[in-house]
Structures are given as C-alpha cells and as structure tokens.
Amino acid sequence: MKISDNNELQEKAKIIREGILEEVYTAKSGHPGGSLSVADILTVLYFYEMNVDEKNPKWEDRDRLVLSKGHASPALYSTLANRGFFPVEDLKTFRNINSNLQGHPDMKNVPGVDMTTGSLGQGLSAANGMAIAGKLDNKNYRVYCILGDGEIQEGQIWEAAMTSSKYKLDNLCVIVDNNNLQIDGKISDVMSPYPIDNKFKEFGFKIICIDGHNIQEIKDALDVAKNIKGQPVCIVAKTIKGKGVSYMENQASWHGKAPSEDEYNQAILELGGAKQ
Amino acid sequence: MKNETKATRQSYGEALVELGKKNKNIVVLDADLSGATKTDLFAKEFPDRFFDMGISEQDLMGTSAGLSTCGKIPYASTFAVFAAGRAYDQIRNSICYPKLNVKICATHAGVTVGEDGATHQMLEDLALMRNLPNMTVLSTSDDTQTKWAVEEISKIHGPVYLRLARLATPIIYDENQEFKIGKAIQIGEGTDATVFATGVTVSEAIKAKEMLKEEGIDIRVVDMHTIKPIDKEIIVKCAKETKRLISVEDHSIIGGLGSQIAEVLVEEYPTKLERLGIKDTFGKSGKANELLEYFKIDAKSIVENIKK
C-alpha cells in the first residue's frame, strides 16, 4: 500500500481532502481549517512513511501516530478510511449519534487511532510514553506526534518536550502544523509561541523546517528524521489553514464551522478541478 | 489492631518492589517526590523501569497513558493534591476516557499531611476521582491492606486511583485477612452504631469502638477501602442492623465517603447518617494528630458523637 510517487501522493491528498469536506458537510459541524492544513502531512505519513497494517490495527510493532490537535479528526478519519482501516462510507457518519467517529478521536472505537485526544496539549506526553515503551522493549517502531501551533501555548507541551529530550527519544518525531491561526485570530497576536523552531531546539530537539504542503519536502524531512540518533526531532511545517479551498484559506473563521451546500459544492469543484 | 504503626505510603513503596520482581511490565513514574511517596525503593531496585518526570504532573499522567497503550502497567505517583487536582484533565481525558491501564497511587492525602498546611492537604480527591467513568477508587487503611491493594490493582485492567497517607497508623489486619475490591470489611457485630471509615480514620474508629466498649456501648466499624465501586450491600445491612450510622473521613464531607454512603442510603434504604469529615473548609498547618482532633475526625470525636 506504500506510495512513493509524488503525483500519486498528491492525488491521495486530494481524495483525503474531499473526505474531510464530506465529513464536516454531512455532520454540519467540525473543524475543516486545521484538517485541511494537516492533510498533506497525514497523507505522506500513512501512505509513504508509516509501517501500519490496516488488517491488524493493534499490531504491536506498528508505527504510532498521536494527533494531539484532536479537532483535526476529520483529516485523521479520512486518511485512515482511505488507508483501509474502515469503510470510506463511514465518513458520512462523522459526529452522528450512532457513529464511532466521535467529534474528537477515540482510540477505543476507531481502528487505527492510536491515542484518544481532544483536550489540547496532552498528546506529546502520550507519544513520549509510547516511545519510552519502545525503547524499554527494544522495538523498532517509530512514534509520530502532530501538534497544532496554537496548541503549543499549553504548558504541558513544554513539560513533555523536556521529557522527549531527557530520554533521548530518537524514535519520536514531532510535527508542528504551523498554519498560524487559532480560533481568536493569528497565533502571533493571541499568544505568540514564536520562534517555534528555536524553542524546540532549545528544548533539545533536532529541527527541520519545511513547507507542509510540499510532498517531497515532507518525505525528505521524515527520511532525515529517521536517521537522527540520540535526540528527538521536531519538523516545523509551514502550512495554510483551509489549504485547497480558496475561501477557507488563511481564514480563522473556518476553524470550526461547516460549509453550506453551495460552499461544499464549490470546495469539491475546486479540489476536483485541480486534478491533473 | 496492633501497636506497630506504618504509613500506607511506606507499605506502597515496599509492595512496589515485590510487584516489580514478579511482573516486568510494571513501570513507576514520579514527579520529584520519590523520597516522600516511597517510589525511591522501586527506583533503587529497578532503575530502568523508573521515570522521574520532574515537577510536571500533567506530563506524568500523559506519559503514563502512552506507556499503558504499549502494554506497560504504569504506577504514577505524587502527592494527592497534585495528582487528582493539578492533573485532573489529563486523568479524565487521557486515562479514564480511553480506559487505559494506569494506576495512580497518590500519597499525602488529607489533613494528616500535617505541617505543610492547606496547599498540600488534599481533601477533594475522592470526590474528583470517583465521578470519573471507568475509574476504580481505593483508600486503604493499613499496611496489610495496602500491600494487597498494590498487587491486586495490577491484575485488573483499567484506571485505578489509590489514596495513601503520610501519617503512620496502626497495623490493623494480620496477613491472613482476605480482601476483595468492592467488598468492605466489617469489624465487630455491635448494633448501637455503625462507623463507616476509610484510610487513616479506620484505626481512629477502631480506637473509638474500644473506648465505647468500656462504657457498655457496642458499635461496629466498617472499613470502606473501596470507594468505587461502593459496597452497597454492607451499607444497607448496617442501616438495618444498627441504631445509628456515622461516616468519618479525612476528606471533605462534600463528595467523599459520607456523600457516597448518603447516595446509597437515599436510594436503597433511607436512613439518617451523620457525616464527620472536613466541613467545607481548607486544612491548616499543625501536627497530624492535632489536626485529626481539630477537625473532629479522631477517636475522641467519634466517641463524643456517638454518646451525644
């Protein structure tokens, strides 16, 4: 199931974006902006990088992913569904009272979800725990943790960053989805976490800065990260909130609302229209 | 009850070492208090399986959650005020909601912390922990019971909160005593009153029982070591068999043992209950035994209450 061709990965990312929009549109709620910004990163992780088995989601040697910014659940669900963990049709049930696809990821009920998240700031600690367990058991699996750039305003992230560094968790790769927006506006205005790269560097991480929508750059960064020994890695990925849908791009107002029917149709047209 | 005393935190530390020998999946995490919580005993024996997280309780709980997803059985320790209070949201969302196999063993609960005063005397943890779905809550009263509990909770899958104390209290049970999660222990058959107690107040209640016996008043003590799931059966049984019901706890009377017994009684067998505990106030500095008396949760206060 692994894909290395950039065009094919690009095409997969488009399908995943369509899934995101379908989820949020049918649920009439959810978080499209931060899901679209992280879609390319998740695509490369699940279709190029990570060792996972959709037929055995709890395989103990699998690579693990903690989506610490749990409100981007539409992106994770769309990725997992397209990767074969559960039927793509289930995406239509997102946030429905009879659905397993809760508003925020629930590891107990969704195949492929490695950690329950939603209350911001908690995922890196859990990812550290998984990475420490891997070291204790001499396992070769890797742990990925995706943080929102607004999320790193939470103090627990920096408690956890010290832990990643103290235990030299080179089997851990943190990715910051740096779309520069949070609910109340620009992260730099609300409560600036900048400079993100230098902060993580001072906390003991190896830093890689990339364009989070450039498939090749994401692939290269993940490849480099795997070969860094003795310290954790943090990829700071510059992204665009709402990426791929013109009227959502760089608009904080699309953090947590659903498109109308017209808006949805336009979004699908824009994504489809971009197909080669 | 023996003359020998030991703090349940000490029993915890000793039991962890034994458990560590039996089960290699046991890992222990602390937040810069290993000398006080007694996890340092485990750390000395198994340095590779001990993690000092520094002064960061939120990370302590989150890391424990992550370890448990990979088959480890983390015992996460710090003072009760920092575990149940500071890291409540982490316990709620990262441990209880996904029903992860994390054992939160919190020492220094209650006013019997003593001289450190209100900031360090956790009086709300039972209330905070028992309202969390999937959580099992224990509050042990002596060395024997604590050692049983430390091992027993490793055998059940899911989150557990074990409340432990700083104060050394009498050893109540001999090694042959049988314990079961969710099954309280009745001490004595007296019918003049039932005193429901938990943790450090169990030995106070037993002292009160002995003092009252000399005056011809025969009470029974019920050691409620499991706060959740609560033993409804024994509460109703004692309500039927004894003239008065009293609860006593080193915890706020709001949301703790007394509240829980009241909830059971009101639904199953409406009976008057008197609740002794910390009455909607913070603790204060002082010696542990002075504080037990000051807050009227010591043996003498129990006796006075029953005689009034």
Coordinates of C-alpha atoms in Angstrom, one line a residue:
Chain A
M1 CA 0.0 0.0 0.0
K2 CA 3.0 2.3 0.3
I3 CA 3.3 5.0 -2.4
S4 CA 6.5 6.8 -3.3
D5 CA 5.4 8.7 -6.4
N6 CA 4.8 12.3 -5.6
N7 CA 1.9 12.7 -8.1
E8 CA 0.1 9.7 -6.7
L9 CA 0.6 11.0 -3.1
Q10 CA -0.7 14.4 -4.3
E11 CA -3.8 12.6 -5.7
K12 CA -4.3 10.7 -2.5
A13 CA -4.2 14.0 -0.5
K14 CA -6.9 15.4 -2.7
I15 CA -9.1 12.4 -2.0
I16 CA -8.4 12.8 1.7
R17 CA -9.4 16.5 1.5
E18 CA -12.6 15.5 -0.2
G19 CA -13.3 13.2 2.6
I20 CA -12.7 15.9 5.2
L21 CA -15.2 18.2 3.4
E22 CA -17.7 15.4 3.2
E23 CA -17.4 14.7 6.9
V24 CA -17.8 18.3 8.0
Y25 CA -20.5 19.0 5.5
T26 CA -22.7 15.9 6.4
A27 CA -22.1 16.5 10.1
K28 CA -22.9 20.2 9.8
S29 CA -20.1 20.8 12.2
G30 CA -16.5 20.0 12.8
H31 CA -13.1 21.6 12.1
P32 CA -12.2 22.0 8.4
G33 CA -9.4 24.6 8.6
G34 CA -6.9 22.7 10.7
S35 CA -7.9 19.4 9.0
L36 CA -7.0 20.8 5.5
S37 CA -3.7 22.2 6.7
V38 CA -2.5 18.9 8.0
A39 CA -3.9 16.7 5.2
D40 CA -0.7 16.5 3.1
I41 CA 1.4 15.6 6.2
L42 CA -1.1 12.8 7.2
T43 CA -1.1 11.6 3.6
V44 CA 2.7 11.2 3.4
L45 CA 2.8 9.6 6.9
Y46 CA 0.2 7.0 6.2
F47 CA 0.8 6.3 2.5
Y48 CA 4.6 6.7 2.3
E49 CA 6.2 6.5 5.7
M50 CA 4.5 4.6 8.5
N51 CA 4.6 0.9 9.0
V52 CA 1.0 0.1 9.8
D53 CA -1.3 -2.8 9.0
E54 CA -4.9 -1.9 8.3
K55 CA -5.9 -5.6 8.9
N56 CA -4.2 -5.6 12.3
P57 CA -4.6 -2.1 13.7
K58 CA -3.2 -3.1 17.1
W59 CA -0.1 -4.8 15.7
E60 CA 2.4 -4.2 18.5
D61 CA 5.3 -3.4 16.2
R62 CA 3.4 -0.8 14.2
D63 CA 4.5 2.8 14.0
R64 CA 2.1 5.0 16.0
L65 CA 0.6 8.4 15.5
V66 CA -0.8 10.8 18.1
L67 CA -2.9 13.5 16.6
S68 CA -2.5 15.9 19.6
K69 CA -4.6 18.5 17.8
G70 CA -7.5 16.2 18.0
H71 CA -10.0 18.6 16.5
A72 CA -8.4 17.7 13.1
S73 CA -10.2 14.4 13.5
P74 CA -11.8 14.7 10.0
A75 CA -8.3 14.6 8.5
L76 CA -7.3 11.6 10.5
Y77 CA -10.5 9.7 9.8
S78 CA -10.4 10.4 6.1
T79 CA -6.7 9.3 6.0
L80 CA -7.4 6.1 8.0
A81 CA -10.5 5.3 5.9
N82 CA -8.7 5.7 2.6
R83 CA -5.8 3.6 4.0
G84 CA -8.3 0.8 4.5
F85 CA -8.8 0.8 8.3
F86 CA -12.5 1.2 8.0
P87 CA -15.0 1.9 5.1
V88 CA -14.8 5.3 3.4
E89 CA -18.6 5.3 3.6
D90 CA -18.4 5.7 7.4
L91 CA -17.0 9.2 6.9
K92 CA -20.6 10.3 6.3
T93 CA -21.5 9.3 9.8
F94 CA -19.0 11.7 11.4
R95 CA -20.3 13.2 14.7
N96 CA -23.6 11.2 14.3
I97 CA -25.1 9.8 17.5
N98 CA -24.8 6.2 16.2
S99 CA -21.3 6.6 14.8
N100 CA -17.9 5.6 16.2
L101 CA -16.4 8.7 14.6
Q102 CA -16.7 11.0 17.6
G103 CA -16.0 14.7 17.3
H104 CA -12.5 14.0 18.6
P105 CA -10.5 10.8 18.1
D106 CA -11.5 7.8 20.3
M107 CA -8.9 5.1 20.3
K108 CA -11.3 2.6 21.8
N109 CA -13.7 2.6 18.9
V110 CA -11.9 3.7 15.7
P111 CA -9.5 1.2 14.1
G112 CA -6.1 2.9 13.5
V113 CA -6.5 5.6 16.1
D114 CA -3.5 5.2 18.5
M115 CA -4.5 7.7 21.1
T116 CA -7.6 9.5 22.3
T117 CA -7.1 13.2 22.1
G118 CA -9.1 16.4 22.0
S119 CA -8.2 18.3 25.2
L120 CA -5.2 20.2 23.7
G121 CA -1.7 19.9 24.9
Q122 CA -1.8 16.2 26.0
G123 CA -0.7 14.3 23.0
L124 CA 3.1 14.7 23.2
S125 CA 3.2 13.2 26.7
A126 CA 1.3 10.1 25.4
A127 CA 3.6 9.9 22.4
N128 CA 6.6 10.1 24.8
G129 CA 5.1 7.2 26.8
M130 CA 4.8 5.1 23.6
A131 CA 8.4 6.0 22.6
I132 CA 9.8 5.1 26.0
A133 CA 7.9 1.8 25.9
G134 CA 9.5 1.1 22.5
K135 CA 13.0 1.7 24.0
L136 CA 12.3 -0.5 27.0
D137 CA 11.2 -3.4 24.8
N138 CA 13.9 -2.8 22.1
K139 CA 11.2 -2.3 19.5
N140 CA 12.0 -0.6 16.2
Y141 CA 8.7 1.2 15.8
R142 CA 8.5 5.0 15.5
V143 CA 6.1 7.4 17.1
Y144 CA 4.8 10.5 15.3
C145 CA 3.0 13.3 17.1
I146 CA 1.2 16.1 15.3
L147 CA 0.9 19.4 17.3
G148 CA -1.1 22.4 16.4
D149 CA 0.8 25.7 16.5
G150 CA -1.8 27.3 18.8
E151 CA -1.8 24.1 20.9
I152 CA 1.8 24.6 21.9
Q153 CA 0.5 27.5 24.1
E154 CA -0.4 24.7 26.5
G155 CA 2.3 24.4 29.2
Q156 CA 2.1 20.6 29.2
I157 CA 3.7 20.6 25.7
W158 CA 6.8 22.0 27.2
E159 CA 6.8 19.6 30.2
A160 CA 6.6 16.9 27.6
A161 CA 9.3 18.4 25.4
M162 CA 11.7 18.2 28.3
T163 CA 10.8 14.5 28.7
S164 CA 11.4 13.7 25.0
S165 CA 14.8 15.2 25.3
K166 CA 15.7 13.8 28.7
Y167 CA 15.0 10.2 27.5
K168 CA 16.7 10.9 24.1
L169 CA 13.7 9.7 22.2
D170 CA 15.1 9.4 18.7
N171 CA 12.2 7.1 17.9
L172 CA 9.9 10.1 18.2
C173 CA 9.2 12.7 15.6
V174 CA 7.1 15.7 16.4
I175 CA 5.4 17.7 13.6
V176 CA 4.1 21.1 14.2
D177 CA 1.3 22.1 11.9
N178 CA 2.2 25.8 11.7
N179 CA -0.8 27.3 10.0
N180 CA -0.5 30.5 12.1
L181 CA -4.2 30.7 13.1
Q182 CA -6.2 29.8 16.1
I183 CA -9.9 30.4 17.0
D184 CA -9.4 34.0 18.1
G185 CA -7.0 35.0 15.3
K186 CA -3.3 34.9 14.4
I187 CA -1.3 32.9 16.9
S188 CA 1.2 35.7 16.9
D189 CA -1.5 38.1 18.1
V190 CA -3.4 35.9 20.5
M191 CA -0.3 34.5 22.4
S192 CA 2.7 34.1 20.3
P193 CA 4.6 30.8 20.6
Y194 CA 7.2 32.0 18.1
P195 CA 10.0 31.3 17.4
I196 CA 8.7 27.7 17.3
D197 CA 11.9 26.2 15.8
N198 CA 14.2 27.8 18.3
K199 CA 12.0 26.9 21.2
F200 CA 12.1 23.2 20.4
K201 CA 15.8 23.4 19.5
E202 CA 16.5 24.9 23.0
F203 CA 14.4 22.0 24.5
G204 CA 16.8 19.6 22.8
F205 CA 15.1 18.7 19.5
K206 CA 16.7 18.5 16.1
I207 CA 14.8 20.9 14.0
I208 CA 13.7 20.5 10.4
C209 CA 11.7 23.4 8.8
I210 CA 9.6 22.6 5.7
D211 CA 6.7 23.6 3.5
G212 CA 4.0 21.4 4.9
H213 CA 2.2 21.2 1.6
N214 CA 5.2 20.1 -0.4
I215 CA 5.1 16.4 -0.7
Q216 CA 8.8 16.0 -1.5
E217 CA 9.8 18.2 1.4
I218 CA 7.6 16.2 3.8
K219 CA 9.1 12.9 2.5
D220 CA 12.6 14.2 2.8
A221 CA 12.1 15.5 6.3
L222 CA 10.7 12.2 7.5
D223 CA 13.6 10.3 5.9
V224 CA 16.1 12.6 7.6
A225 CA 14.3 12.3 10.9
K226 CA 14.6 8.5 10.9
N227 CA 18.4 8.7 10.8
I228 CA 18.9 11.2 13.6
K229 CA 20.2 9.4 16.7
G230 CA 20.3 10.4 20.3
Q231 CA 17.7 13.2 20.3
P232 CA 14.1 13.7 19.3
V233 CA 13.2 15.5 16.0
C234 CA 10.7 18.3 15.5
I235 CA 9.6 19.1 12.0
V236 CA 8.1 22.6 11.8
A237 CA 5.8 22.5 8.9
K238 CA 4.6 25.9 7.5
T239 CA 1.1 25.3 6.4
I240 CA -2.1 27.2 5.2
K241 CA -5.2 26.8 7.3
G242 CA -8.0 25.7 5.0
K243 CA -5.5 24.7 2.3
G244 CA -7.1 23.7 -1.0
V245 CA -10.4 25.5 -0.6
S246 CA -10.0 29.1 -1.8
Y247 CA -12.5 30.8 0.5
M248 CA -11.2 28.8 3.6
E249 CA -7.5 29.5 3.1
N250 CA -6.0 31.7 5.9
Q251 CA -9.4 32.4 7.4
A252 CA -9.6 31.8 11.2
S253 CA -13.4 31.8 10.8
W254 CA -13.1 28.4 9.1
H255 CA -11.5 26.8 12.2
G256 CA -14.7 25.2 13.4
K257 CA -17.7 25.6 11.1
A258 CA -19.3 23.6 8.3
P259 CA -19.8 24.8 4.7
S260 CA -23.2 25.4 3.3
E261 CA -24.4 23.2 0.3
D262 CA -23.2 25.8 -2.2
E263 CA -19.9 26.2 -0.4
Y264 CA -19.4 22.5 -0.2
N265 CA -20.1 22.1 -3.9
Q266 CA -17.7 24.8 -4.7
A267 CA -15.0 23.3 -2.5
I268 CA -15.4 19.8 -4.2
L269 CA -15.2 21.5 -7.6
E270 CA -12.0 23.4 -6.6
L271 CA -10.4 20.2 -5.4
G272 CA -11.6 18.1 -8.4
G273 CA -10.8 20.9 -10.8
A274 CA -7.2 20.8 -9.6
K275 CA -6.9 17.2 -10.6
Q276 CA -4.5 16.6 -13.5
Chain B
M1 CA -5.2 -3.8 65.9
K2 CA -1.5 -3.9 66.6
N3 CA 0.6 -1.4 68.4
E4 CA 3.0 -1.3 65.5
T5 CA 2.4 1.6 63.1
K6 CA 3.4 2.2 59.5
A7 CA 2.3 4.8 56.9
T8 CA 0.5 3.4 53.9
R9 CA 2.9 5.3 51.6
Q10 CA 5.7 3.2 53.1
S11 CA 3.7 0.0 52.5
Y12 CA 3.2 1.1 49.0
G13 CA 6.9 1.6 48.3
E14 CA 7.7 -1.8 49.8
A15 CA 4.9 -3.5 47.9
L16 CA 6.0 -2.0 44.6
V17 CA 9.4 -3.6 44.9
E18 CA 7.8 -7.0 45.4
L19 CA 5.5 -6.4 42.5
G20 CA 8.3 -5.3 40.3
K21 CA 10.1 -8.6 40.9
K22 CA 7.0 -10.5 39.8
N23 CA 5.9 -8.5 36.8
K24 CA 8.4 -6.9 34.4
N25 CA 5.7 -4.8 32.8
I26 CA 5.4 -2.7 36.0
V27 CA 6.9 0.7 35.5
V28 CA 6.9 3.5 38.0
L29 CA 6.7 7.2 37.4
D30 CA 7.1 10.0 39.9
A31 CA 7.2 13.8 39.9
D32 CA 10.2 14.7 42.0
L33 CA 8.7 13.3 45.2
S34 CA 10.1 9.8 45.2
G35 CA 11.6 10.1 48.6
A36 CA 8.2 11.0 50.1
T37 CA 6.0 8.8 48.0
K38 CA 8.5 5.9 48.7
T39 CA 8.8 5.1 45.0
D40 CA 12.5 5.6 45.5
L41 CA 12.6 2.0 46.8
F42 CA 11.5 0.7 43.4
A43 CA 13.8 3.2 41.7
K44 CA 16.8 1.7 43.5
E45 CA 15.8 -1.8 42.6
F46 CA 14.7 -1.2 39.0
P47 CA 16.3 2.0 37.7
D48 CA 15.5 1.2 34.1
R49 CA 11.8 0.9 34.9
F50 CA 11.6 4.1 37.0
F51 CA 11.0 7.5 35.5
D52 CA 11.3 10.7 37.4
M53 CA 9.3 13.2 35.4
G54 CA 10.3 16.2 37.4
I55 CA 7.8 18.7 38.7
S56 CA 5.3 18.2 35.9
E57 CA 2.2 16.2 37.0
Q58 CA 0.3 16.7 33.7
D59 CA 3.2 15.1 31.8
L60 CA 3.4 12.4 34.5
M61 CA -0.2 11.3 33.7
G62 CA 0.1 11.7 30.0
T63 CA 3.3 9.7 29.7
S64 CA 1.8 7.0 31.9
A65 CA -1.2 6.9 29.5
G66 CA 1.2 6.4 26.5
L67 CA 3.2 3.7 28.2
S68 CA 0.0 1.8 29.0
T69 CA -1.1 1.7 25.4
C70 CA 2.1 -0.4 24.8
G71 CA 1.4 -3.0 27.4
K72 CA 3.2 -1.4 30.3
I73 CA 1.4 -1.1 33.7
P74 CA 2.4 2.4 35.0
Y75 CA 2.2 3.3 38.6
A76 CA 2.1 7.1 38.7
S77 CA 2.8 8.7 42.0
T78 CA 2.9 12.1 43.5
F79 CA 1.0 13.8 46.3
A80 CA -2.8 13.5 46.1
V81 CA -3.3 17.3 45.7
F82 CA -1.0 17.3 42.6
A83 CA -2.3 14.0 41.1
A84 CA -6.1 14.4 41.4
G85 CA -6.1 18.2 41.4
R86 CA -3.4 19.5 39.1
A87 CA -3.7 16.7 36.6
Y88 CA -7.4 16.2 36.7
D89 CA -8.0 16.9 33.0
Q90 CA -5.1 14.6 32.0
I91 CA -6.6 11.8 34.2
R92 CA -10.0 12.4 32.7
N93 CA -9.2 12.7 29.0
S94 CA -6.0 10.8 28.6
I95 CA -6.6 8.0 31.1
C96 CA -10.2 7.4 32.0
Y97 CA -12.0 8.2 28.8
P98 CA -9.8 5.7 26.8
K99 CA -9.9 3.3 29.9
L100 CA -6.1 3.0 30.0
N101 CA -4.4 0.7 32.4
V102 CA -2.8 3.4 34.6
K103 CA -2.5 3.1 38.4
I104 CA -2.5 6.5 40.1
C105 CA -1.1 6.0 43.6
A106 CA -1.4 9.3 45.4
T107 CA 0.2 9.8 48.8
H108 CA -0.2 12.6 51.3
A109 CA -4.0 12.7 51.2
G110 CA -5.9 14.5 53.8
V111 CA -5.1 16.9 56.7
T112 CA -2.8 14.2 58.2
V113 CA -0.2 15.6 55.9
G114 CA 0.3 17.9 58.8
E115 CA 2.7 20.8 58.9
D116 CA 2.7 21.6 55.2
G117 CA -0.8 23.0 55.5
A118 CA -3.7 23.6 53.3
T119 CA -2.0 23.8 49.9
H120 CA -0.7 20.2 50.4
Q121 CA -3.6 18.7 52.1
M122 CA -5.9 17.1 49.5
L123 CA -9.5 17.0 50.8
E124 CA -11.3 16.7 47.5
D125 CA -9.6 13.8 45.6
L126 CA -12.2 11.1 46.4
A127 CA -14.9 13.4 45.1
L128 CA -12.9 14.2 41.9
M129 CA -11.8 10.6 41.2
R130 CA -15.0 8.7 41.9
N131 CA -17.0 10.8 39.5
L132 CA -14.8 9.7 36.6
P133 CA -16.2 6.8 34.5
N134 CA -14.0 3.7 34.2
M135 CA -12.2 4.6 37.4
T136 CA -11.8 2.3 40.4
V137 CA -11.0 4.2 43.6
L138 CA -9.4 2.7 46.7
S139 CA -8.5 4.2 50.0
T140 CA -6.5 1.8 52.2
S141 CA -6.3 1.8 55.9
D142 CA -3.2 -0.1 56.9
D143 CA 0.0 -1.9 55.8
T144 CA -1.5 -5.3 55.1
Q145 CA -4.4 -3.9 53.1
T146 CA -2.2 -1.5 51.1
K147 CA 0.2 -4.3 50.2
W148 CA -2.7 -6.4 49.0
A149 CA -4.1 -3.4 47.0
V150 CA -0.9 -2.6 45.3
E151 CA -0.6 -6.0 43.8
E152 CA -4.4 -6.5 43.2
I153 CA -4.8 -3.4 41.1
S154 CA -2.2 -4.7 38.7
K155 CA -4.5 -7.6 37.9
I156 CA -7.5 -5.5 36.9
H157 CA -7.5 -3.7 33.6
G158 CA -8.3 -0.1 33.7
P159 CA -7.5 3.1 35.6
V160 CA -7.2 3.0 39.4
Y161 CA -6.8 5.7 42.0
L162 CA -5.2 4.5 45.2
R163 CA -5.3 7.0 48.1
L164 CA -2.5 6.8 50.5
A165 CA -1.4 8.6 53.7
R166 CA 1.7 10.2 55.1
L167 CA 0.8 9.5 58.7
A168 CA 2.0 6.3 60.3
T169 CA -1.1 4.5 61.6
P170 CA -1.6 1.1 63.4
I171 CA -1.4 -2.1 61.5
I172 CA -5.0 -3.4 61.7
Y173 CA -5.0 -6.7 59.8
D174 CA -2.9 -9.8 60.0
E175 CA -1.5 -11.5 56.9
N176 CA -4.4 -14.0 56.7
Q177 CA -7.1 -11.3 56.2
E178 CA -8.9 -11.6 53.0
F179 CA -9.6 -8.6 50.9
K180 CA -11.7 -8.0 47.8
I181 CA -12.2 -4.9 45.7
G182 CA -15.7 -3.6 46.3
K183 CA -16.2 -5.6 49.5
A184 CA -15.9 -3.6 52.7
I185 CA -14.7 -5.2 55.9
Q186 CA -17.0 -5.2 59.0
I187 CA -15.2 -5.1 62.3
G188 CA -17.4 -6.2 65.2
E189 CA -21.0 -7.0 65.4
G190 CA -22.2 -4.1 67.6
T191 CA -25.7 -2.8 67.0
D192 CA -25.6 0.6 68.8
A193 CA -24.0 2.3 65.8
T194 CA -22.0 1.7 62.6
V195 CA -19.0 3.9 61.9
F196 CA -18.1 3.8 58.3
A197 CA -14.4 4.8 57.9
T198 CA -11.7 4.8 55.2
G199 CA -8.0 5.3 55.1
V200 CA -6.5 6.8 58.3
T201 CA -9.8 7.1 60.0
V202 CA -10.3 3.4 60.2
S203 CA -7.9 3.0 63.1
E204 CA -9.4 6.0 64.8
A205 CA -12.8 4.4 64.5
I206 CA -11.5 1.1 66.0
K207 CA -10.0 3.1 68.9
A208 CA -13.4 4.7 69.4
K209 CA -15.0 1.3 69.3
E210 CA -12.7 0.1 72.1
M211 CA -13.3 3.2 74.2
L212 CA -17.0 2.9 73.9
K213 CA -17.0 -0.8 74.8
E214 CA -15.7 0.1 78.3
E215 CA -18.8 2.2 78.7
G216 CA -21.1 -0.6 77.5
I217 CA -21.7 0.8 74.1
D218 CA -21.2 -1.7 71.3
I219 CA -20.5 -0.4 67.9
R220 CA -19.2 -1.9 64.6
V221 CA -16.7 -0.3 62.3
V222 CA -16.8 -0.8 58.5
D223 CA -13.6 -0.3 56.6
M224 CA -14.6 1.2 53.3
H225 CA -11.4 0.5 51.5
T226 CA -13.1 0.6 48.1
I227 CA -14.8 4.0 47.4
K228 CA -15.7 2.9 43.9
P229 CA -17.4 0.5 43.3
I230 CA -19.0 1.2 46.6
D231 CA -20.2 -1.8 48.7
K232 CA -24.0 -1.0 48.7
E233 CA -24.9 -4.3 50.4
I234 CA -23.0 -3.6 53.6
I235 CA -24.3 -0.1 53.9
V236 CA -27.9 -1.3 53.7
K237 CA -27.2 -4.2 56.0
C238 CA -25.7 -1.9 58.7
A239 CA -28.6 0.5 58.2
K240 CA -31.0 -2.3 59.0
E241 CA -29.0 -3.8 61.9
T242 CA -27.7 -0.8 63.8
K243 CA -29.3 2.1 65.6
R244 CA -27.1 4.9 64.2
L245 CA -24.9 5.5 61.1
I246 CA -21.9 7.7 61.2
S247 CA -19.2 8.2 58.5
V248 CA -15.8 9.6 59.2
E249 CA -13.2 10.5 56.7
D250 CA -10.0 12.6 56.3
H251 CA -11.6 14.3 53.3
S252 CA -14.3 16.9 52.6
I253 CA -17.8 15.8 53.6
I254 CA -18.8 17.1 50.2
G255 CA -18.4 14.3 47.6
G256 CA -16.4 11.8 49.7
L257 CA -17.2 8.7 51.6
G258 CA -20.1 10.3 53.6
S259 CA -21.7 11.7 50.4
Q260 CA -21.4 8.3 48.7
I261 CA -23.0 6.4 51.6
A262 CA -25.8 9.0 51.7
E263 CA -26.3 8.5 48.0
V264 CA -26.7 4.7 48.6
L265 CA -29.0 5.2 51.6
V266 CA -31.3 7.6 49.9
E267 CA -31.9 5.3 47.0
E268 CA -31.8 1.9 48.8
Y269 CA -32.9 2.4 52.4
P270 CA -33.4 6.0 53.6
T271 CA -31.7 6.3 57.0
K272 CA -30.2 9.3 58.9
L273 CA -26.4 9.5 58.5
E274 CA -24.1 11.8 60.4
R275 CA -21.0 12.8 58.4
L276 CA -17.7 13.5 60.1
G277 CA -15.1 15.0 57.9
I278 CA -13.7 18.3 56.8
K279 CA -16.7 20.6 56.6
D280 CA -16.3 22.8 53.6
T281 CA -13.1 24.4 54.6
F282 CA -9.4 24.1 53.8
G283 CA -6.9 22.4 56.1
K284 CA -4.2 24.1 58.1
S285 CA -0.7 23.5 59.5
G286 CA -0.2 21.5 62.6
K287 CA 0.8 18.1 63.8
A288 CA -1.2 15.3 62.1
N289 CA -2.7 14.1 65.4
E290 CA -3.6 17.6 66.4
L291 CA -5.4 18.1 63.1
L292 CA -7.4 14.9 63.4
E293 CA -8.7 16.3 66.7
Y294 CA -9.1 19.9 65.4
F295 CA -11.3 18.7 62.5
K296 CA -13.1 16.2 64.8
I297 CA -12.3 13.1 62.9
D298 CA -10.3 11.4 65.7
A299 CA -11.3 8.6 68.0
K300 CA -12.4 11.0 70.8
S301 CA -14.6 13.0 68.5
I302 CA -16.2 9.8 67.2
V303 CA -16.9 8.7 70.8
E304 CA -18.4 12.1 71.7
N305 CA -20.6 12.0 68.6
I306 CA -22.0 8.6 69.5
K307 CA -22.6 9.5 73.1
K308 CA -24.4 12.7 72.4

